XYZ file of C-alpha atoms in Angstrom:
453
model
C -18.078 6.404 -5.294
C -20.119 8.912 -3.302
C -22.933 8.874 -5.894
C -23.022 5.062 -5.951
C -23.093 4.810 -2.178
C -25.757 7.511 -1.919
C -27.892 5.840 -4.589
C -27.561 2.399 -2.956
C -28.319 3.786 0.495
C -31.291 5.766 -0.845
C -32.764 2.721 -2.555
C -32.294 0.727 0.632
C -33.932 3.480 2.686
C -36.910 3.750 0.324
C -37.351 -0.023 0.332
C -37.171 -0.086 4.135
C -39.730 2.715 4.501
C -42.046 1.017 2.007
C -41.866 -2.283 3.859
C -42.258 -0.539 7.206
C -45.292 1.384 5.908
C -46.864 -1.783 4.535
C -46.250 -3.627 7.790
C -47.720 -0.782 9.878
C -50.719 -0.546 7.545
C -51.460 -4.268 7.818
C -50.945 -4.144 11.574
C -53.392 -1.242 11.896
C -55.999 -2.974 9.733
C -55.662 -6.177 11.757
C -55.837 -4.328 15.059
C -58.813 -2.212 13.922
C -60.624 -5.304 12.631
C -59.954 -7.191 15.870
C -61.081 -4.179 17.863
C -64.305 -3.988 15.862
C -64.874 -7.693 16.397
C -64.390 -7.307 20.147
C -66.821 -4.398 20.174
C -69.478 -6.340 18.276
C -68.921 -9.382 20.489
C -69.460 -7.231 23.572
C -72.793 -5.991 22.201
C -73.823 -9.587 21.385
C -73.005 -10.789 24.886
C -74.909 -7.852 26.392
C -77.962 -8.674 24.291
C -77.681 -12.315 25.281
C -77.863 -11.197 28.907
C -81.099 -9.243 28.462
C -82.932 -11.571 26.094
C -85.993 -13.187 27.745
C -88.490 -15.819 26.629
C -92.132 -16.228 27.569
C -93.619 -19.468 28.968
C -94.532 -20.553 25.478
C -90.851 -20.039 24.462
C -91.642 -16.963 22.436
C -89.064 -14.200 22.383
C -89.650 -11.106 24.513
C -87.973 -8.127 22.745
C -85.284 -6.452 24.863
C -86.590 -3.278 26.391
C -83.287 -1.503 27.148
C -80.526 -2.061 24.551
C -76.814 -1.878 25.571
C -76.387 1.195 23.340
C -78.922 3.881 22.398
C -77.889 3.664 18.768
C -79.806 0.403 18.494
C -83.052 2.378 19.111
C -82.444 5.057 16.447
C -82.765 4.375 12.707
C -79.863 5.466 10.533
C -77.145 5.011 13.143
C -75.499 2.129 11.207
C -75.562 -0.215 14.200
C -78.038 -3.090 14.035
C -78.992 -6.030 16.277
C -81.003 -9.146 15.583
C -82.052 -12.143 17.676
C -83.322 -15.205 15.873
C -84.743 -18.491 17.070
C -86.015 -21.503 15.260
C -89.471 -19.895 14.892
C -89.017 -16.138 14.888
C -86.643 -13.214 14.305
C -86.361 -9.920 16.106
C -84.542 -6.796 14.813
C -83.639 -3.694 16.733
C -85.451 -0.430 15.870
C -82.322 0.801 14.087
C -82.742 -2.005 11.533
C -86.080 -0.651 10.340
C -85.706 0.380 6.703
C -82.425 -1.177 5.489
C -82.456 -4.565 3.794
C -79.972 -6.560 5.868
C -78.320 -9.875 4.883
C -80.120 -13.113 5.539
C -79.416 -14.557 9.008
C -79.088 -18.203 9.991
C -79.051 -20.054 13.278
C -75.712 -20.901 14.893
C -74.999 -23.715 17.293
C -74.405 -22.921 20.937
C -70.976 -21.344 21.426
C -70.396 -20.961 17.677
C -69.132 -17.562 16.441
C -69.177 -15.965 13.025
C -67.396 -12.801 11.996
C -67.649 -11.905 8.341
C -68.086 -9.071 5.951
C -68.298 -6.698 4.400
C -71.695 -7.964 3.244
C -73.926 -6.049 0.795
C -77.083 -4.315 2.025
C -79.556 -1.745 0.755
C -80.102 1.215 3.069
C -83.405 2.921 3.773
C -82.846 5.355 0.877
C -82.335 2.510 -1.595
C -78.606 3.038 -1.902
C -76.227 0.060 -1.750
C -74.037 -0.361 1.291
C -72.004 -2.867 3.261
C -72.000 -4.146 6.838
C -69.667 -6.099 9.073
C -71.511 -8.915 10.833
C -70.812 -10.760 14.064
C -72.952 -13.647 15.281
C -72.842 -15.889 18.354
C -74.997 -18.918 19.177
C -76.522 -19.355 22.669
C -78.639 -22.005 24.398
C -81.052 -21.108 27.210
C -81.804 -24.006 29.566
C -85.150 -23.681 31.379
C -87.056 -26.432 33.168
C -85.006 -29.100 31.448
C -85.801 -27.506 28.128
C -83.212 -25.961 25.830
C -84.031 -22.879 23.801
C -81.360 -22.203 21.158
C -81.070 -18.693 19.795
C -78.503 -16.569 17.962
C -77.594 -12.918 18.444
C -76.286 -10.919 15.462
C -74.723 -7.488 15.674
C -74.078 -5.610 12.424
C -72.300 -2.333 11.773
C -71.828 -0.287 8.627
C -68.517 -1.283 6.992
C -67.776 2.315 6.063
C -66.498 3.168 9.534
C -63.481 0.874 9.368
C -62.379 1.896 5.834
C -62.653 5.529 6.836
C -60.418 4.945 9.825
C -57.974 3.003 7.655
C -57.894 5.786 5.049
C -57.233 8.431 7.699
C -54.464 6.304 9.176
C -52.897 5.588 5.775
C -52.837 9.251 4.791
C -51.188 10.185 8.085
C -48.802 7.204 7.919
C -47.467 7.849 4.410
C -47.272 11.580 5.023
C -45.136 11.085 8.123
C -43.051 8.365 6.462
C -42.451 10.653 3.481
C -41.274 13.486 5.720
C -39.127 11.070 7.713
C -37.683 9.663 4.471
C -36.700 13.124 3.205
C -35.091 13.977 6.539
C -33.215 10.660 6.584
C -32.070 11.150 2.978
C -30.690 14.585 3.804
C -29.078 13.280 6.972
C -27.679 10.337 5.034
C -26.169 12.681 2.440
C -24.542 14.792 5.145
C -23.215 11.708 6.979
C -21.904 10.211 3.746
C -20.112 13.408 2.765
C -18.696 13.691 6.275
C -17.527 10.064 6.321
C -15.895 10.392 2.878
C -14.208 13.677 3.718
C -10.928 11.957 4.760
C -10.829 10.205 1.378
C -11.376 13.507 -0.445
C -8.650 14.999 1.733
C -6.279 12.198 0.672
C -7.154 12.817 -2.987
C -6.469 16.544 -2.603
C -3.136 15.817 -0.917
C -2.217 13.416 -3.709
C -3.050 16.078 -6.300
C -0.812 18.533 -4.449
C 2.000 15.993 -4.559
C 1.437 15.420 -8.292
C 1.542 19.181 -8.953
C 4.724 19.539 -6.932
C 3.032 21.676 -4.266
C 3.854 19.130 -1.523
C 6.685 16.671 -1.012
C 4.669 13.875 0.609
C 1.296 12.923 2.056
C 0.323 14.200 5.493
C 0.576 12.119 8.653
C -2.865 12.712 10.209
C -5.315 10.318 8.566
C -7.981 7.871 9.809
C -6.770 4.430 10.821
C -8.412 2.806 7.793
C -6.541 5.076 5.346
C -3.224 5.064 7.199
C -1.827 1.988 5.349
C -2.674 3.635 2.010
C -1.015 6.963 2.840
C 1.979 5.170 4.379
C 2.392 3.127 1.200
C 2.159 6.249 -0.967
C 4.726 8.060 1.197
C 6.986 5.028 1.137
C 6.655 4.838 -2.648
C 7.461 8.545 -3.012
C 10.437 8.230 -0.678
C 11.648 5.109 -2.460
C 11.449 6.765 -5.868
C 13.354 9.786 -4.573
C 15.988 7.563 -3.038
C 16.269 5.591 -6.272
C 16.680 8.805 -8.264
C 19.266 10.086 -5.813
C 21.007 6.724 -5.887
C 21.167 6.782 -9.687
C 22.599 10.275 -9.621
C 25.150 9.237 -7.002
C 26.039 6.156 -9.038
C 26.698 8.225 -12.159
C 28.670 10.732 -10.100
C 30.725 7.955 -8.503
C 31.308 6.377 -11.891
C 32.471 9.656 -13.389
C 34.707 10.332 -10.406
C 36.163 6.820 -10.537
C 36.908 7.035 -14.259
C 38.599 10.425 -13.947
C 41.824 9.030 -12.500
C 42.423 6.271 -15.128
C 41.630 8.713 -17.913
C 44.011 11.254 -16.435
C 46.765 8.633 -16.313
C 46.214 7.726 -19.958
C 46.157 11.393 -20.964
C 49.465 11.989 -19.142
C 51.149 9.026 -20.832
C 49.916 10.110 -24.245
C 51.050 13.683 -23.700
C 54.479 12.465 -22.586
C 54.920 10.636 -25.881
C 56.688 7.697 -24.193
C 55.677 4.521 -26.001
C 57.499 2.147 -23.677
C 55.036 0.287 -21.529
C 52.090 2.261 -22.999
C 50.225 -0.829 -24.116
C 50.569 -2.478 -20.720
C 49.448 0.713 -18.969
C 46.461 1.088 -21.287
C 45.396 -2.500 -20.631
C 45.742 -2.021 -16.886
C 43.728 1.186 -16.825
C 41.082 -0.180 -19.208
C 40.711 -3.241 -17.010
C 40.294 -0.996 -14.003
C 37.720 1.179 -15.776
C 35.815 -1.932 -16.894
C 35.731 -3.207 -13.318
C 34.531 0.159 -12.072
C 31.775 0.354 -14.703
C 30.642 -3.187 -13.947
C 30.626 -2.508 -10.236
C 28.628 0.728 -10.525
C 26.116 -0.804 -12.941
C 25.671 -3.782 -10.646
C 25.151 -1.467 -7.722
C 22.560 0.535 -9.640
C 20.749 -2.682 -10.572
C 20.606 -3.778 -6.926
C 18.641 -0.688 -5.856
C 15.414 -1.269 -7.721
C 11.912 -0.966 -6.348
C 11.737 -2.981 -3.138
C 8.543 -1.901 -1.384
C 6.410 -4.902 -2.239
C 9.016 -7.511 -3.202
C 8.457 -11.143 -2.278
C 10.255 -12.365 0.864
C 13.744 -13.759 0.208
C 15.253 -16.630 2.186
C 18.557 -15.646 3.779
C 20.305 -19.001 4.062
C 20.543 -19.985 0.339
C 22.154 -16.651 -0.590
C 24.492 -16.832 2.381
C 25.660 -20.348 1.446
C 26.354 -19.287 -2.139
C 28.433 -16.299 -1.023
C 30.352 -18.251 1.627
C 31.284 -21.008 -0.837
C 32.941 -18.432 -3.077
C 34.709 -16.677 -0.202
C 36.052 -19.934 1.196
C 37.729 -20.568 -2.155
C 39.222 -17.085 -2.291
C 40.506 -17.229 1.292
C 41.324 -20.945 1.276
C 44.889 -20.222 2.324
C 43.662 -18.697 5.592
C 41.448 -21.678 6.443
C 38.558 -19.480 7.637
C 35.414 -21.355 8.691
C 32.003 -19.629 8.530
C 29.283 -20.780 10.897
C 25.551 -20.100 10.450
C 22.991 -19.256 13.132
C 20.003 -18.551 10.901
C 16.410 -18.715 12.102
C 14.032 -20.404 9.653
C 11.591 -17.511 10.075
C 14.208 -14.930 9.076
C 13.315 -13.436 5.690
C 14.529 -10.415 3.765
C 11.647 -8.347 2.314
C 13.368 -6.649 -0.591
C 15.362 -7.233 -3.754
C 17.642 -10.316 -3.853
C 20.447 -8.115 -5.227
C 20.316 -5.917 -2.137
C 20.538 -8.982 0.114
C 23.529 -10.272 -1.865
C 25.264 -6.902 -1.591
C 24.673 -6.792 2.170
C 25.829 -10.340 2.838
C 28.624 -10.216 0.271
C 30.258 -7.046 1.598
C 29.823 -7.947 5.290
C 31.056 -11.521 4.864
C 33.932 -10.535 2.606
C 35.013 -7.932 5.142
C 34.821 -10.580 7.899
C 36.770 -13.159 5.851
C 39.396 -10.531 5.060
C 40.080 -9.743 8.736
C 39.208 -13.029 10.485
C 41.946 -15.298 11.733
C 39.939 -18.528 11.570
C 36.224 -18.073 12.347
C 33.247 -16.082 11.034
C 29.704 -16.251 12.425
C 26.586 -15.199 10.465
C 23.414 -14.651 12.532
C 19.929 -13.981 11.092
C 16.844 -13.422 13.205
C 13.342 -12.011 12.569
C 13.275 -8.386 13.652
C 10.574 -6.264 15.196
C 6.984 -6.684 14.022
C 4.067 -4.279 13.730
C 0.342 -4.717 12.955
C -0.388 -5.118 9.227
C 3.337 -4.952 8.399
C 5.914 -7.527 7.394
C 8.439 -8.369 10.136
C 11.844 -6.787 10.146
C 15.204 -8.552 10.002
C 18.386 -8.665 12.095
C 21.652 -9.662 10.386
C 24.920 -9.926 12.324
C 28.423 -10.909 11.146
C 31.108 -11.644 13.752
C 34.774 -12.482 13.221
C 37.715 -13.348 15.448
C 40.013 -10.788 13.853
C 41.725 -7.826 15.524
C 38.487 -5.837 15.773
C 37.973 -2.106 15.258
C 38.771 0.465 17.941
C 35.673 2.508 18.871
C 37.327 5.759 17.795
C 37.965 4.299 14.321
C 34.434 3.070 13.595
C 33.106 6.331 12.089
C 36.274 6.697 10.028
C 36.112 3.144 8.659
C 32.490 3.538 7.521
C 33.348 6.514 5.321
C 33.402 6.010 1.565
C 36.859 5.177 0.196
C 38.461 4.596 3.600
C 40.110 1.228 4.350
C 40.614 -0.149 7.815
C 44.250 -0.806 6.964
C 45.908 0.741 3.917
C 48.140 -2.321 3.661
C 45.132 -4.540 2.977
C 43.938 -4.692 -0.639
C 40.532 -3.117 -1.353
C 38.712 0.007 -2.439
C 37.266 1.007 0.938
C 33.732 1.280 -0.392
C 32.185 -2.067 0.658
C 30.917 -0.842 4.016
C 29.732 2.407 2.400
C 27.613 0.326 0.023
C 26.199 -1.561 3.002
C 25.310 1.740 4.663
C 23.586 3.002 1.505
C 21.481 -0.134 1.184
C 20.594 -0.206 4.889
C 19.649 3.477 4.747
C 17.405 2.855 1.708
C 15.470 0.316 3.816
C 15.274 2.784 6.722
C 17.457 0.444 8.754
C 20.503 0.869 10.965
C 24.099 -0.405 10.836
C 26.015 -0.823 14.104
C 29.645 -1.775 14.564
C 30.706 -3.145 17.961
C 33.088 -5.658 19.461
C 32.109 -9.319 19.189
C 31.552 -10.830 22.616
C 31.482 -14.367 21.222
C 34.459 -14.333 18.831
C 36.413 -11.356 20.153
C 36.748 -9.491 16.843
C 34.401 -7.070 15.115
C 30.643 -7.402 14.993
C 28.532 -5.748 12.260
C 24.790 -5.672 13.000
C 22.183 -4.676 10.392
C 18.702 -3.971 11.791
C 15.847 -3.558 9.289
C 12.472 -2.255 10.541
C 9.061 -3.819 9.716
C 8.178 -3.312 6.062
C 4.918 -2.430 4.337
């Protein structure tokens, strides 16, 4: 990634410097050419101001040129004034063979070149030429004439060459400095990513238990997801171990009963006892396997609607507790969704509602609301189950939530339903609260799940 970014940035930088150099070069050439034109135009206007004509309209050569170079041969600066009948050249034009000159109309300008010439030594050369047409009005007569100023073309190319050498030298140095600076900046900007990779390698080697907490805001969702995945896998492994341990512990008692009956050698009622204990062991195995299946990977599960699962569970409970005539009411927000495995939601609702139906006198209330929200996270969930039963004394709440403890030993059950709810809520980093129901007067069980990834 770093090599690709560096290569792309370097190509972009080189292209930018090349375009910038080309643009500066063209700008310098245009400015130098315009400057040369303005200089030649100034000489032409000065000559036009000192040109005089005799009474017979013949040209009187200027005596004092605007620049001394026009009086010295070999200076590369030439002037010429032409009329319809004659032509005059400055002393500096003696020797070279200059381009042919033509008359221009009054106010007309011409700037062209480079044009070929032959210097006084017979060598070929080039000049830049500027011409301007003038009209002298005297005694109602008009005398048209044209002033030409010519300069060796070698001066401008030399200036351009000097500028180009300096330009590309400075751009090259600037490009190298920018490339080095770009490499340093790129390595510095990618350092957090390399740090994350090193932390991940430490986790893979077993040298660290999880990713660190201090990371840039852009990488925080990634590291949070990795930590959540690591924590989830550890919880799943621990859950599987606990499930096998619970299964072994649950099967120990039925097996011990069978072993005792076999050792006693009493055949009366043995078949019935074996069937009873086998049925119990089968129920325990099915329950533990179902519980293990409900704790799968739930980090990125699709959202699950609460109401359909609640209706399915309540229909079954109303049949079981039909003799009590318990009615279950729903207060479920349409936005309430469970972000996890459907089996976990069924376990939560099933155990809480069954517990409420078991203790309620006539009414049960299920409430579902969207929970807290956080940026870039899925909203949490609030589930509450109220009943109008006898309620739970505050001093008994901790005792009731323990595994294998029933609220009333006279009521049928295993005392593990609420423990399962606690395990599932804990796996989602949520919280289970047991209070008195203000609306129905019985017990109120509230499950609060935080925003998910």
